[in-house]
Amino acid sequence: MLKRQAGEITGLKTYVGDAVSDGGTNLGSVSTKDATDYLLALAPRLPGGAGSRAVLAAAIADSAVIWPALLTLARDSGIPRPTHEAATFWLGRAASVAATGQSDAALDEDVEDDATSVRTQAVFALSQLSHNDGVPELLQVARTHRDALIRKRAIFWLGQSGDPRALQLFEELLSGK
């Protein structure tokens, strides 16, 4: 549901299933592709919180390939920060699925043994090095580590780094190059 004020869209609420009527007008159904295209085109023009909610709504849509639009948003430093961060986050989630061949839910359910726990702590430590000094090692882990969970953690921290090399990796993983 879009909120308009003085002819401008100023807010966004999303619903899964039937929406509770807030006095709005239901304009009918649209395809998933049309909805995600619209939301991702709208996101950079909305105030921060609303823009990030538009990205979220597009990201949870079923059967839509949105990573190219997310990549465009993640590379655009001129959009509101919350929208930029949301695009980068969801792009990283898609990249981790592409890199590991496993759904996010499957990876989230993995139980860490002691060795895996030490490795995830090492990945975190790399992410905390100043001036993004750990990014080259994180890129290597994301590309080549044998454990999917460790690759996922590296990809997550790369997404948090704000480093353009992370976005390049995400594009490589998602495009299959």
Coordinates of C-alpha atoms in Angstrom, one line a residue:
M1 CA 0.0 0.0 0.0
L2 CA 1.4 3.3 -1.0
K3 CA 1.0 6.5 1.0
R4 CA 0.7 9.7 -0.9
Q5 CA 1.0 13.2 0.4
A6 CA 0.7 16.3 -1.8
G7 CA 0.8 14.1 -4.9
E8 CA 4.1 12.4 -3.9
I9 CA 4.6 8.9 -2.7
T10 CA 5.9 9.2 0.9
G11 CA 5.5 5.8 2.4
L12 CA 4.9 2.1 1.7
K13 CA 3.4 -0.8 3.6
T14 CA 3.5 -4.3 2.3
Y15 CA 1.3 -7.2 3.1
V16 CA 1.5 -10.9 2.5
G17 CA -1.9 -12.4 1.9
D18 CA -5.0 -10.2 2.3
A19 CA -4.3 -6.7 3.3
V20 CA -6.2 -5.0 6.1
S21 CA -8.1 -2.1 4.7
D22 CA -6.6 1.2 5.7
G23 CA -9.1 3.1 3.5
G24 CA -7.0 2.6 0.4
T25 CA -8.1 1.5 -3.0
N26 CA -7.2 -1.9 -4.3
L27 CA -6.0 -1.5 -7.9
G28 CA -6.1 -5.3 -8.6
S29 CA -3.5 -7.9 -9.2
V30 CA -0.3 -7.5 -11.3
S31 CA 2.4 -10.0 -12.2
T32 CA 5.3 -10.6 -9.9
K33 CA 7.7 -9.2 -12.4
D34 CA 5.6 -6.0 -12.9
A35 CA 5.3 -5.6 -9.1
T36 CA 9.0 -6.1 -8.4
D37 CA 10.0 -3.9 -11.3
Y38 CA 7.8 -1.1 -10.0
L39 CA 8.9 -1.4 -6.4
L40 CA 12.6 -1.4 -7.3
A41 CA 12.1 1.6 -9.7
L42 CA 10.3 3.4 -6.9
A43 CA 12.7 2.5 -4.1
P44 CA 15.4 5.1 -4.8
R45 CA 12.9 7.9 -4.9
L46 CA 11.3 7.2 -1.6
P47 CA 12.5 8.4 1.8
G48 CA 14.9 6.0 3.4
G49 CA 12.7 3.7 5.4
A50 CA 10.0 3.5 2.7
G51 CA 12.7 2.8 0.1
S52 CA 14.1 0.0 2.1
R53 CA 10.6 -1.5 2.6
A54 CA 10.1 -1.3 -1.2
V55 CA 13.3 -3.3 -1.6
L56 CA 12.2 -5.8 1.0
A57 CA 8.8 -6.3 -0.7
A58 CA 10.6 -7.0 -4.0
A59 CA 13.1 -9.3 -2.4
I60 CA 10.5 -11.6 -0.8
A61 CA 8.4 -11.8 -4.0
D62 CA 8.3 -15.3 -5.4
S63 CA 9.9 -16.3 -8.7
A64 CA 11.3 -12.9 -9.6
V65 CA 14.9 -12.3 -10.8
I66 CA 15.7 -9.0 -9.2
W67 CA 19.4 -9.1 -8.6
P68 CA 20.3 -6.9 -11.6
A69 CA 18.1 -4.1 -10.2
L70 CA 19.5 -4.7 -6.7
L71 CA 23.0 -4.4 -8.1
T72 CA 22.1 -1.1 -9.7
L73 CA 20.7 0.2 -6.4
A74 CA 23.7 -1.1 -4.4
R75 CA 26.1 0.7 -6.8
D76 CA 24.2 4.0 -6.5
S77 CA 25.7 6.1 -3.7
G78 CA 23.2 8.9 -4.4
I79 CA 20.1 7.0 -3.0
P80 CA 19.0 7.1 0.6
R81 CA 21.4 5.1 2.8
P82 CA 18.7 2.7 4.1
T83 CA 17.6 1.8 0.6
H84 CA 21.2 1.3 -0.5
E85 CA 21.9 -0.9 2.5
A86 CA 18.7 -3.0 1.9
A87 CA 19.6 -3.5 -1.7
T88 CA 23.2 -4.6 -0.8
F89 CA 21.8 -6.9 1.9
W90 CA 19.4 -8.7 -0.4
L91 CA 21.9 -8.8 -3.2
G92 CA 24.3 -10.6 -0.7
R93 CA 21.6 -13.1 0.2
A94 CA 21.1 -13.9 -3.4
A95 CA 24.8 -14.2 -4.0
S96 CA 25.2 -16.6 -1.1
V97 CA 22.6 -18.9 -2.6
A98 CA 24.3 -18.7 -6.0
A99 CA 27.7 -19.4 -4.4
T100 CA 26.6 -22.4 -2.3
G101 CA 23.8 -23.9 -4.3
Q102 CA 21.7 -24.0 -1.0
S103 CA 18.8 -22.0 0.0
D104 CA 19.2 -19.4 2.8
A105 CA 16.9 -21.5 5.0
A106 CA 19.1 -24.6 4.6
L107 CA 22.2 -22.6 5.4
D108 CA 20.6 -20.9 8.4
E109 CA 19.7 -24.3 9.9
D110 CA 23.3 -25.6 9.8
V111 CA 24.6 -26.4 13.2
E112 CA 28.1 -25.2 13.8
D113 CA 30.6 -27.7 15.3
D114 CA 33.7 -26.4 17.1
A115 CA 35.9 -26.2 13.9
T116 CA 33.2 -24.4 12.0
S117 CA 32.7 -22.0 14.9
V118 CA 36.4 -21.1 14.9
R119 CA 36.2 -20.5 11.1
T120 CA 33.2 -18.3 11.3
Q121 CA 35.0 -16.3 14.0
A122 CA 38.0 -15.9 11.8
V123 CA 35.8 -14.7 8.9
F124 CA 34.2 -12.2 11.3
A125 CA 37.7 -11.0 12.4
L126 CA 38.7 -10.5 8.8
S127 CA 35.6 -8.3 8.4
Q128 CA 36.6 -6.1 11.3
L129 CA 40.1 -5.2 10.0
S130 CA 40.4 -1.4 9.4
H131 CA 40.4 0.1 5.9
N132 CA 38.8 -3.1 4.5
D133 CA 42.1 -4.8 4.8
G134 CA 40.4 -8.2 5.2
V135 CA 38.4 -7.9 2.0
P136 CA 40.8 -9.7 -0.3
E137 CA 40.8 -12.7 2.1
L138 CA 37.0 -12.6 2.4
L139 CA 36.7 -12.6 -1.4
Q140 CA 39.0 -15.7 -1.5
V141 CA 36.9 -17.5 1.2
A142 CA 33.7 -16.6 -0.5
R143 CA 34.9 -18.0 -3.8
T144 CA 36.7 -21.1 -2.8
H145 CA 36.1 -22.4 0.8
R146 CA 34.7 -25.9 0.8
D147 CA 32.2 -25.2 3.6
A148 CA 29.0 -23.5 2.3
L149 CA 28.3 -22.0 5.7
I150 CA 31.8 -20.3 5.8
R151 CA 31.3 -19.0 2.2
K152 CA 27.9 -17.6 3.3
R153 CA 29.4 -15.8 6.3
A154 CA 32.2 -14.3 4.1
I155 CA 29.6 -13.1 1.6
F156 CA 27.5 -11.6 4.4
W157 CA 30.5 -9.6 5.8
L158 CA 31.5 -8.6 2.3
G159 CA 28.1 -7.1 1.8
Q160 CA 28.5 -5.2 5.1
S161 CA 31.9 -3.8 4.0
G162 CA 30.7 -1.2 1.5
D163 CA 33.6 -2.2 -0.6
P164 CA 33.0 -2.2 -4.4
R165 CA 34.9 -5.4 -4.8
A166 CA 32.1 -7.1 -2.9
L167 CA 29.5 -5.9 -5.4
Q168 CA 31.7 -7.2 -8.2
L169 CA 31.9 -10.6 -6.6
F170 CA 28.1 -10.7 -6.2
E171 CA 27.7 -9.9 -9.8
E172 CA 30.1 -12.6 -10.8
L173 CA 28.3 -15.2 -8.6
L174 CA 24.8 -14.2 -9.8
S175 CA 25.7 -14.0 -13.5
G176 CA 27.6 -17.2 -13.5
K177 CA 30.8 -15.5 -14.9

